[in-house]
C-alpha cells in the first residue's frame, strides 16, 4: 500500500523510513522546501542514530521518496499520516493550527477510502474534530489516531521494538487499514491495541506524563538521599525491582527536557482544566521540575565567587541527540551568567544549535579546552565520552576544585582521587584525599531568591 507522511521532522522522517522497510512505498512530504531538497540529496536535517543508513537504503530501493508537493505526495496513498508540529501555544495548550492546516491541504487529494491518521501528539478529541473538518470539505474518509512512543536518540530502535502499537479508530475501515500495516509486528508478538481515537490520544499524554512523574519522583528522592546519606542509585534499584514499578526512568538528573515531556505535561494539564478534571499531580510535577533546575543552579553558585568561570559539559536535553529543546542547560546557564559567572561549554553534538540558543557562552570543540582554568565543572548531559576523560589532566588544568555531576555519570571516588570535590545527585559528596584548594565561599549576589523566583 502506498503511504504518505505530511511533516518530515524527527517523527515523520523516522516513521517514513521505517515503514518503507516493511515493503510499502512511502512519500515523505514537508512544507520546508530546503529540508526536502536536502533529503533528496541524502542530507538529513537532524541527527538520529541509524536513520542516515536507513534513509539511504530505502531511497536507493525506490520505496522512500520526498516531495514538497503535497497534492502529488498524497494522491493514491491508502494511508496519509500527519506528523506536523504541535507546539505549545501561549497558554501552554497545544497549537493545532498546523494540524488543521495540514488536514485542509490533504482533504481534496485523499483517494477514496484512504485513511487520514494523526501521528502528531494531539489533545483528546482532535481526531473527531478533524473528521468533522474534512467532512465539511465533502470528504468522508476515516480519521484515525496512531500516536508514537519514539525516544529521541533511539527512535529507529524504538520503532522496530515497540512495547505496544496503539491504533485509535472510530470506524472499522480505519482499524482494518492500520491493523494491516502493523500486521508484521503483531505476527512477532507486539500487542496492537485497537481502541477509540479519544482513548489513543489520551493514552499518549498519559504515557508521557507518567514517565515524567517517575523522573520527577526520583529527582526528589535524590534530594532526600543527600540529606539522609543514602545513595539514590541503590534506592532506585531496590524500588525498580518491583515489577509493578520497573527500573526504567528512575535516574536522577537536572530536570527533564526535550520537545515532548515539557510540552506534553503542560498540554495534559490544560486538557484536564478544559474538561474539569484537573491533573494536580502533573501540575505539581511541572513546578517541581522547573524549581529543580533553579535549585541546582543555586548549588553551583554556593561554591563560586562573582566573576568565577564554570565549564559545562553537555547541553543536549539528553545524550544521543543534537536537540536542546527545553534542555536544563537553557535554564541553568543563564542563571549563572546573571550572577556574573562566565560560562564555557562543550557538547559533542550541540555546538551549532547551542551557539544560537546560548550565545553568551564560550563554546569549545574540545572538552579539555572548555574546562581549562575553570573554577568548577558541571556535567549536564550523560554523553558516554565524558566517562573516559582524563580527570587527572582536567584537575591539573582547572583553577577551582569542584565537579558537579548532574547525571551521576562519573565514579565519584575516581574524580576525588585527582583532588576534586565531587558533588553528584543523591550521592554522598566525595572530598579530595588531601585538603585541596578551597573554592572561595559564596560571595555571589543575593542569588538565593533564584529558587523562589516565579518562572
Ligand atoms: C512533531 C510534533 O511536534 C509532535 O508533537 C508529534 O508527536 C510528532 O510530530 P517532531 O517530528 O519533533 O514532532 O516535530 P518537528 O521536528 O518540528 O517536525 C515537524 C515537521 O512538520 C517540520 O519538518 C515542519 O517543516 C513540518 N510541517 C509543519 C509541515 O510540513 N507542514 C506544516 O504545516 C507545519
Ligand atoms: C519521550 C518519551 O520517552 C517517548 O516515549 C515519547 O514518544 C517522546 O518523549 P524523549 O523526550 O525523546 O522521549 O526522551 P526521554 O528518553 O524520554 O528523556 C526525556 C527527558 O527525561 C530527558 O531530558 C532525559 O534526560 C530525562 N530523563 C529520562 C531523566 O532525567 N531520567 C531518566 O531516568 C530518564
JSON list of N, CA, C and O in Angstrom, two decimals, residues 215-261:
[
{"chain": "A", "resi": 215, "resn": "UNK", "atom": "N", "xyz": [10.37, 10.39, 36.73]},
{"chain": "A", "resi": 215, "resn": "UNK", "atom": "CA", "xyz": [11.63, 11.17, 36.77]},
{"chain": "A", "resi": 215, "resn": "UNK", "atom": "C", "xyz": [11.54, 12.22, 37.88]},
{"chain": "A", "resi": 215, "resn": "UNK", "atom": "O", "xyz": [12.45, 12.37, 38.70]},
{"chain": "A", "resi": 216, "resn": "UNK", "atom": "N", "xyz": [10.44, 12.94, 37.93]},
{"chain": "A", "resi": 216, "resn": "UNK", "atom": "CA", "xyz": [10.29, 13.96, 38.97]},
{"chain": "A", "resi": 216, "resn": "UNK", "atom": "C", "xyz": [10.34, 13.33, 40.35]},
{"chain": "A", "resi": 216, "resn": "UNK", "atom": "O", "xyz": [10.93, 13.90, 41.29]},
{"chain": "A", "resi": 217, "resn": "UNK", "atom": "N", "xyz": [9.79, 12.14, 40.48]},
{"chain": "A", "resi": 217, "resn": "UNK", "atom": "CA", "xyz": [9.79, 11.45, 41.78]},
{"chain": "A", "resi": 217, "resn": "UNK", "atom": "C", "xyz": [11.21, 11.10, 42.20]},
{"chain": "A", "resi": 217, "resn": "UNK", "atom": "O", "xyz": [11.65, 11.42, 43.32]},
{"chain": "A", "resi": 218, "resn": "UNK", "atom": "N", "xyz": [11.98, 10.48, 41.29]},
{"chain": "A", "resi": 218, "resn": "UNK", "atom": "CA", "xyz": [13.33, 10.04, 41.69]},
{"chain": "A", "resi": 218, "resn": "UNK", "atom": "C", "xyz": [14.24, 11.26, 41.93]},
{"chain": "A", "resi": 218, "resn": "UNK", "atom": "O", "xyz": [15.14, 11.22, 42.75]},
{"chain": "A", "resi": 219, "resn": "UNK", "atom": "N", "xyz": [13.95, 12.36, 41.24]},
{"chain": "A", "resi": 219, "resn": "UNK", "atom": "CA", "xyz": [14.74, 13.58, 41.50]},
{"chain": "A", "resi": 219, "resn": "UNK", "atom": "C", "xyz": [14.52, 14.08, 42.92]},
{"chain": "A", "resi": 219, "resn": "UNK", "atom": "O", "xyz": [15.46, 14.49, 43.60]},
{"chain": "A", "resi": 220, "resn": "UNK", "atom": "N", "xyz": [13.29, 14.01, 43.41]},
{"chain": "A", "resi": 220, "resn": "UNK", "atom": "CA", "xyz": [13.03, 14.46, 44.79]},
{"chain": "A", "resi": 220, "resn": "UNK", "atom": "C", "xyz": [13.53, 13.42, 45.80]},
{"chain": "A", "resi": 220, "resn": "UNK", "atom": "O", "xyz": [14.01, 13.78, 46.88]},
{"chain": "A", "resi": 221, "resn": "UNK", "atom": "N", "xyz": [13.49, 12.16, 45.42]},
{"chain": "A", "resi": 221, "resn": "UNK", "atom": "CA", "xyz": [14.07, 11.13, 46.30]},
{"chain": "A", "resi": 221, "resn": "UNK", "atom": "C", "xyz": [15.58, 11.36, 46.41]},
{"chain": "A", "resi": 221, "resn": "UNK", "atom": "O", "xyz": [16.17, 11.24, 47.49]},
{"chain": "A", "resi": 222, "resn": "UNK", "atom": "N", "xyz": [16.20, 11.78, 45.30]},
{"chain": "A", "resi": 222, "resn": "UNK", "atom": "CA", "xyz": [17.65, 12.07, 45.32]},
{"chain": "A", "resi": 222, "resn": "UNK", "atom": "C", "xyz": [17.95, 13.17, 46.33]},
{"chain": "A", "resi": 222, "resn": "UNK", "atom": "O", "xyz": [18.91, 13.09, 47.11]},
{"chain": "A", "resi": 223, "resn": "UNK", "atom": "N", "xyz": [17.10, 14.21, 46.37]},
{"chain": "A", "resi": 223, "resn": "UNK", "atom": "CA", "xyz": [17.29, 15.28, 47.36]},
{"chain": "A", "resi": 223, "resn": "UNK", "atom": "C", "xyz": [17.25, 14.72, 48.78]},
{"chain": "A", "resi": 223, "resn": "UNK", "atom": "O", "xyz": [18.05, 15.09, 49.65]},
{"chain": "A", "resi": 224, "resn": "UNK", "atom": "N", "xyz": [16.32, 13.79, 49.02]},
{"chain": "A", "resi": 224, "resn": "UNK", "atom": "CA", "xyz": [16.19, 13.19, 50.36]},
{"chain": "A", "resi": 224, "resn": "UNK", "atom": "C", "xyz": [17.41, 12.31, 50.67]},
{"chain": "A", "resi": 224, "resn": "UNK", "atom": "O", "xyz": [17.92, 12.30, 51.80]},
{"chain": "A", "resi": 225, "resn": "UNK", "atom": "N", "xyz": [17.90, 11.62, 49.64]},
{"chain": "A", "resi": 225, "resn": "UNK", "atom": "CA", "xyz": [19.11, 10.79, 49.82]},
{"chain": "A", "resi": 225, "resn": "UNK", "atom": "C", "xyz": [20.28, 11.66, 50.28]},
{"chain": "A", "resi": 225, "resn": "UNK", "atom": "O", "xyz": [21.05, 11.30, 51.18]},
{"chain": "A", "resi": 226, "resn": "UNK", "atom": "N", "xyz": [20.39, 12.84, 49.72]},
{"chain": "A", "resi": 226, "resn": "UNK", "atom": "CA", "xyz": [21.51, 13.74, 50.08]},
{"chain": "A", "resi": 226, "resn": "UNK", "atom": "C", "xyz": [21.43, 14.14, 51.55]},
{"chain": "A", "resi": 226, "resn": "UNK", "atom": "O", "xyz": [22.43, 14.30, 52.24]},
{"chain": "A", "resi": 227, "resn": "UNK", "atom": "N", "xyz": [20.21, 14.26, 52.06]},
{"chain": "A", "resi": 227, "resn": "UNK", "atom": "CA", "xyz": [20.05, 14.68, 53.47]},
{"chain": "A", "resi": 227, "resn": "UNK", "atom": "C", "xyz": [20.16, 13.51, 54.44]},
{"chain": "A", "resi": 227, "resn": "UNK", "atom": "O", "xyz": [20.39, 13.71, 55.63]},
{"chain": "A", "resi": 228, "resn": "UNK", "atom": "N", "xyz": [19.99, 12.29, 53.92]},
{"chain": "A", "resi": 228, "resn": "UNK", "atom": "CA", "xyz": [19.99, 11.14, 54.84]},
{"chain": "A", "resi": 228, "resn": "UNK", "atom": "C", "xyz": [21.23, 10.27, 54.66]},
{"chain": "A", "resi": 228, "resn": "UNK", "atom": "O", "xyz": [21.37, 9.26, 55.36]},
{"chain": "A", "resi": 229, "resn": "UNK", "atom": "N", "xyz": [22.10, 10.66, 53.70]},
{"chain": "A", "resi": 229, "resn": "UNK", "atom": "CA", "xyz": [23.31, 9.86, 53.48]},
{"chain": "A", "resi": 229, "resn": "UNK", "atom": "C", "xyz": [23.05, 8.59, 52.69]},
{"chain": "A", "resi": 229, "resn": "UNK", "atom": "O", "xyz": [23.89, 7.71, 52.62]},
{"chain": "A", "resi": 230, "resn": "UNK", "atom": "N", "xyz": [21.86, 8.49, 52.10]},
{"chain": "A", "resi": 230, "resn": "UNK", "atom": "CA", "xyz": [21.56, 7.30, 51.28]},
{"chain": "A", "resi": 230, "resn": "UNK", "atom": "C", "xyz": [22.13, 7.50, 49.87]},
{"chain": "A", "resi": 230, "resn": "UNK", "atom": "O", "xyz": [22.55, 8.60, 49.51]},
{"chain": "A", "resi": 231, "resn": "UNK", "atom": "N", "xyz": [22.14, 6.44, 49.10]},
{"chain": "A", "resi": 231, "resn": "UNK", "atom": "CA", "xyz": [22.61, 6.51, 47.71]},
{"chain": "A", "resi": 231, "resn": "UNK", "atom": "C", "xyz": [21.43, 6.25, 46.79]},
{"chain": "A", "resi": 231, "resn": "UNK", "atom": "O", "xyz": [20.84, 5.16, 46.80]},
{"chain": "A", "resi": 232, "resn": "UNK", "atom": "N", "xyz": [21.08, 7.23, 45.98]},
{"chain": "A", "resi": 232, "resn": "UNK", "atom": "CA", "xyz": [19.84, 7.15, 45.19]},
{"chain": "A", "resi": 232, "resn": "UNK", "atom": "C", "xyz": [19.88, 5.98, 44.20]},
{"chain": "A", "resi": 232, "resn": "UNK", "atom": "O", "xyz": [18.85, 5.39, 43.90]},
{"chain": "A", "resi": 233, "resn": "UNK", "atom": "N", "xyz": [21.09, 5.62, 43.72]},
{"chain": "A", "resi": 233, "resn": "UNK", "atom": "CA", "xyz": [21.15, 4.51, 42.75]},
{"chain": "A", "resi": 233, "resn": "UNK", "atom": "C", "xyz": [20.71, 3.22, 43.44]},
{"chain": "A", "resi": 233, "resn": "UNK", "atom": "O", "xyz": [19.98, 2.41, 42.86]},
{"chain": "A", "resi": 234, "resn": "UNK", "atom": "N", "xyz": [21.14, 3.06, 44.67]},
{"chain": "A", "resi": 234, "resn": "UNK", "atom": "CA", "xyz": [20.78, 1.85, 45.40]},
{"chain": "A", "resi": 234, "resn": "UNK", "atom": "C", "xyz": [19.29, 1.85, 45.74]},
{"chain": "A", "resi": 234, "resn": "UNK", "atom": "O", "xyz": [18.58, 0.85, 45.58]},
{"chain": "A", "resi": 235, "resn": "UNK", "atom": "N", "xyz": [18.79, 3.01, 46.16]},
{"chain": "A", "resi": 235, "resn": "UNK", "atom": "CA", "xyz": [17.34, 3.11, 46.47]},
{"chain": "A", "resi": 235, "resn": "UNK", "atom": "C", "xyz": [16.53, 2.82, 45.21]},
{"chain": "A", "resi": 235, "resn": "UNK", "atom": "O", "xyz": [15.57, 2.04, 45.23]},
{"chain": "A", "resi": 236, "resn": "UNK", "atom": "N", "xyz": [16.96, 3.38, 44.07]},
{"chain": "A", "resi": 236, "resn": "UNK", "atom": "CA", "xyz": [16.23, 3.19, 42.80]},
{"chain": "A", "resi": 236, "resn": "UNK", "atom": "C", "xyz": [16.26, 1.71, 42.39]},
{"chain": "A", "resi": 236, "resn": "UNK", "atom": "O", "xyz": [15.26, 1.19, 41.89]},
{"chain": "A", "resi": 237, "resn": "UNK", "atom": "N", "xyz": [17.41, 1.05, 42.65]},
{"chain": "A", "resi": 237, "resn": "UNK", "atom": "CA", "xyz": [17.50, -0.38, 42.29]},
{"chain": "A", "resi": 237, "resn": "UNK", "atom": "C", "xyz": [16.51, -1.18, 43.14]},
{"chain": "A", "resi": 237, "resn": "UNK", "atom": "O", "xyz": [15.77, -2.03, 42.61]},
{"chain": "A", "resi": 238, "resn": "UNK", "atom": "N", "xyz": [16.47, -0.88, 44.43]},
{"chain": "A", "resi": 238, "resn": "UNK", "atom": "CA", "xyz": [15.55, -1.62, 45.31]},
{"chain": "A", "resi": 238, "resn": "UNK", "atom": "C", "xyz": [14.10, -1.38, 44.87]},
{"chain": "A", "resi": 238, "resn": "UNK", "atom": "O", "xyz": [13.30, -2.31, 44.81]},
{"chain": "A", "resi": 239, "resn": "UNK", "atom": "N", "xyz": [13.78, -0.16, 44.55]},
{"chain": "A", "resi": 239, "resn": "UNK", "atom": "CA", "xyz": [12.40, 0.17, 44.14]},
{"chain": "A", "resi": 239, "resn": "UNK", "atom": "C", "xyz": [12.09, -0.45, 42.78]},
{"chain": "A", "resi": 239, "resn": "UNK", "atom": "O", "xyz": [11.05, -1.07, 42.57]},
{"chain": "A", "resi": 240, "resn": "UNK", "atom": "N", "xyz": [13.03, -0.31, 41.84]},
{"chain": "A", "resi": 240, "resn": "UNK", "atom": "CA", "xyz": [12.78, -0.69, 40.45]},
{"chain": "A", "resi": 240, "resn": "UNK", "atom": "C", "xyz": [12.65, -2.18, 40.22]},
{"chain": "A", "resi": 240, "resn": "UNK", "atom": "O", "xyz": [12.09, -2.59, 39.21]},
{"chain": "A", "resi": 241, "resn": "UNK", "atom": "N", "xyz": [13.14, -2.99, 41.19]},
{"chain": "A", "resi": 241, "resn": "UNK", "atom": "CA", "xyz": [13.00, -4.44, 41.00]},
{"chain": "A", "resi": 241, "resn": "UNK", "atom": "C", "xyz": [11.54, -4.88, 41.14]},
{"chain": "A", "resi": 241, "resn": "UNK", "atom": "O", "xyz": [11.18, -5.98, 40.75]},
{"chain": "A", "resi": 242, "resn": "UNK", "atom": "N", "xyz": [10.73, -4.02, 41.72]},
{"chain": "A", "resi": 242, "resn": "UNK", "atom": "CA", "xyz": [9.30, -4.33, 41.83]},
{"chain": "A", "resi": 242, "resn": "UNK", "atom": "C", "xyz": [8.68, -4.23, 40.45]},
{"chain": "A", "resi": 242, "resn": "UNK", "atom": "O", "xyz": [8.68, -3.15, 39.83]},
{"chain": "A", "resi": 243, "resn": "UNK", "atom": "N", "xyz": [8.19, -5.37, 39.90]},
{"chain": "A", "resi": 243, "resn": "UNK", "atom": "CA", "xyz": [7.71, -5.36, 38.52]},
{"chain": "A", "resi": 243, "resn": "UNK", "atom": "C", "xyz": [6.58, -4.35, 38.31]},
{"chain": "A", "resi": 243, "resn": "UNK", "atom": "O", "xyz": [6.34, -3.87, 37.22]},
{"chain": "A", "resi": 244, "resn": "UNK", "atom": "N", "xyz": [5.90, -4.03, 39.41]},
{"chain": "A", "resi": 244, "resn": "UNK", "atom": "CA", "xyz": [4.78, -3.06, 39.27]},
{"chain": "A", "resi": 244, "resn": "UNK", "atom": "C", "xyz": [5.33, -1.65, 39.05]},
{"chain": "A", "resi": 244, "resn": "UNK", "atom": "O", "xyz": [4.61, -0.74, 38.67]},
{"chain": "A", "resi": 245, "resn": "UNK", "atom": "N", "xyz": [6.61, -1.46, 39.37]},
{"chain": "A", "resi": 245, "resn": "UNK", "atom": "CA", "xyz": [7.22, -0.12, 39.23]},
{"chain": "A", "resi": 245, "resn": "UNK", "atom": "C", "xyz": [8.15, -0.11, 38.03]},
{"chain": "A", "resi": 245, "resn": "UNK", "atom": "O", "xyz": [8.05, 0.75, 37.16]},
{"chain": "A", "resi": 246, "resn": "UNK", "atom": "N", "xyz": [9.12, -1.07, 37.98]},
{"chain": "A", "resi": 246, "resn": "UNK", "atom": "CA", "xyz": [10.06, -1.11, 36.86]},
{"chain": "A", "resi": 246, "resn": "UNK", "atom": "C", "xyz": [11.20, -0.15, 37.07]},
{"chain": "A", "resi": 246, "resn": "UNK", "atom": "O", "xyz": [11.03, 0.92, 37.66]},
{"chain": "A", "resi": 247, "resn": "UNK", "atom": "N", "xyz": [12.37, -0.51, 36.59]},
{"chain": "A", "resi": 247, "resn": "UNK", "atom": "CA", "xyz": [13.59, 0.27, 36.89]},
{"chain": "A", "resi": 247, "resn": "UNK", "atom": "C", "xyz": [13.85, 1.40, 35.89]},
{"chain": "A", "resi": 247, "resn": "UNK", "atom": "O", "xyz": [14.67, 2.26, 36.14]},
{"chain": "A", "resi": 248, "resn": "UNK", "atom": "N", "xyz": [13.14, 1.41, 34.80]},
{"chain": "A", "resi": 248, "resn": "UNK", "atom": "CA", "xyz": [13.41, 2.47, 33.80]},
{"chain": "A", "resi": 248, "resn": "UNK", "atom": "C", "xyz": [12.89, 3.81, 34.30]},
{"chain": "A", "resi": 248, "resn": "UNK", "atom": "O", "xyz": [11.94, 3.89, 35.08]},
{"chain": "A", "resi": 249, "resn": "UNK", "atom": "N", "xyz": [13.57, 4.87, 33.84]},
{"chain": "A", "resi": 249, "resn": "UNK", "atom": "CA", "xyz": [13.15, 6.25, 34.17]},
{"chain": "A", "resi": 249, "resn": "UNK", "atom": "C", "xyz": [13.20, 6.52, 35.66]},
{"chain": "A", "resi": 249, "resn": "UNK", "atom": "O", "xyz": [12.39, 7.28, 36.18]},
{"chain": "A", "resi": 250, "resn": "UNK", "atom": "N", "xyz": [14.20, 5.94, 36.32]},
{"chain": "A", "resi": 250, "resn": "UNK", "atom": "CA", "xyz": [14.46, 6.23, 37.74]},
{"chain": "A", "resi": 250, "resn": "UNK", "atom": "C", "xyz": [15.89, 6.72, 37.93]},
{"chain": "A", "resi": 250, "resn": "UNK", "atom": "O", "xyz": [16.51, 6.48, 38.95]},
{"chain": "A", "resi": 251, "resn": "UNK", "atom": "N", "xyz": [16.41, 7.42, 36.91]},
{"chain": "A", "resi": 251, "resn": "UNK", "atom": "CA", "xyz": [17.76, 8.00, 37.01]},
{"chain": "A", "resi": 251, "resn": "UNK", "atom": "C", "xyz": [17.62, 9.50, 37.29]},
{"chain": "A", "resi": 251, "resn": "UNK", "atom": "O", "xyz": [17.02, 10.22, 36.48]},
{"chain": "A", "resi": 252, "resn": "UNK", "atom": "N", "xyz": [18.17, 10.01, 38.41]},
{"chain": "A", "resi": 252, "resn": "UNK", "atom": "CA", "xyz": [18.04, 11.44, 38.69]},
{"chain": "A", "resi": 252, "resn": "UNK", "atom": "C", "xyz": [18.84, 12.26, 37.68]},
{"chain": "A", "resi": 252, "resn": "UNK", "atom": "O", "xyz": [19.82, 11.80, 37.11]},
{"chain": "A", "resi": 253, "resn": "UNK", "atom": "N", "xyz": [18.40, 13.46, 37.47]},
{"chain": "A", "resi": 253, "resn": "UNK", "atom": "CA", "xyz": [19.08, 14.36, 36.53]},
{"chain": "A", "resi": 253, "resn": "UNK", "atom": "C", "xyz": [18.78, 15.80, 36.90]},
{"chain": "A", "resi": 253, "resn": "UNK", "atom": "O", "xyz": [18.21, 16.09, 37.95]},
{"chain": "A", "resi": 254, "resn": "UNK", "atom": "N", "xyz": [19.13, 16.73, 36.02]},
{"chain": "A", "resi": 254, "resn": "UNK", "atom": "CA", "xyz": [18.94, 18.16, 36.29]},
{"chain": "A", "resi": 254, "resn": "UNK", "atom": "C", "xyz": [17.51, 18.64, 36.03]},
{"chain": "A", "resi": 254, "resn": "UNK", "atom": "O", "xyz": [17.23, 19.83, 36.12]},
{"chain": "A", "resi": 255, "resn": "UNK", "atom": "N", "xyz": [16.62, 17.70, 35.70]},
{"chain": "A", "resi": 255, "resn": "UNK", "atom": "CA", "xyz": [15.25, 18.08, 35.33]},
{"chain": "A", "resi": 255, "resn": "UNK", "atom": "C", "xyz": [15.01, 17.66, 33.89]},
{"chain": "A", "resi": 255, "resn": "UNK", "atom": "O", "xyz": [15.87, 17.86, 33.03]},
{"chain": "A", "resi": 256, "resn": "UNK", "atom": "N", "xyz": [13.86, 17.07, 33.62]},
{"chain": "A", "resi": 256, "resn": "UNK", "atom": "CA", "xyz": [13.61, 16.57, 32.26]},
{"chain": "A", "resi": 256, "resn": "UNK", "atom": "C", "xyz": [13.43, 17.72, 31.28]},
{"chain": "A", "resi": 256, "resn": "UNK", "atom": "O", "xyz": [12.93, 18.78, 31.62]},
{"chain": "A", "resi": 257, "resn": "UNK", "atom": "N", "xyz": [13.84, 17.47, 30.03]},
{"chain": "A", "resi": 257, "resn": "UNK", "atom": "CA", "xyz": [13.69, 18.46, 28.96]},
{"chain": "A", "resi": 257, "resn": "UNK", "atom": "C", "xyz": [13.21, 17.77, 27.69]},
{"chain": "A", "resi": 257, "resn": "UNK", "atom": "O", "xyz": [12.54, 16.74, 27.76]},
{"chain": "A", "resi": 258, "resn": "UNK", "atom": "N", "xyz": [13.55, 18.35, 26.55]},
{"chain": "A", "resi": 258, "resn": "UNK", "atom": "CA", "xyz": [13.17, 17.75, 25.27]},
{"chain": "A", "resi": 258, "resn": "UNK", "atom": "C", "xyz": [11.93, 18.40, 24.69]},
{"chain": "A", "resi": 258, "resn": "UNK", "atom": "O", "xyz": [11.30, 19.26, 25.31]},
{"chain": "A", "resi": 259, "resn": "UNK", "atom": "N", "xyz": [11.55, 17.93, 23.48]},
{"chain": "A", "resi": 259, "resn": "UNK", "atom": "CA", "xyz": [10.41, 18.55, 22.80]},
{"chain": "A", "resi": 259, "resn": "UNK", "atom": "C", "xyz": [9.09, 17.90, 23.22]},
{"chain": "A", "resi": 259, "resn": "UNK", "atom": "O", "xyz": [8.03, 18.29, 22.77]},
{"chain": "A", "resi": 260, "resn": "UNK", "atom": "N", "xyz": [9.17, 16.90, 24.10]},
{"chain": "A", "resi": 260, "resn": "UNK", "atom": "CA", "xyz": [7.92, 16.18, 24.42]},
{"chain": "A", "resi": 260, "resn": "UNK", "atom": "C", "xyz": [7.45, 16.34, 25.86]},
{"chain": "A", "resi": 260, "resn": "UNK", "atom": "O", "xyz": [6.37, 16.88, 26.09]},
{"chain": "A", "resi": 261, "resn": "UNK", "atom": "N", "xyz": [8.26, 15.86, 26.83]},
{"chain": "A", "resi": 261, "resn": "UNK", "atom": "CA", "xyz": [7.76, 15.87, 28.21]},
{"chain": "A", "resi": 261, "resn": "UNK", "atom": "C", "xyz": [7.30, 17.27, 28.65]},
{"chain": "A", "resi": 261, "resn": "UNK", "atom": "O", "xyz": [6.19, 17.43, 29.17]}
]
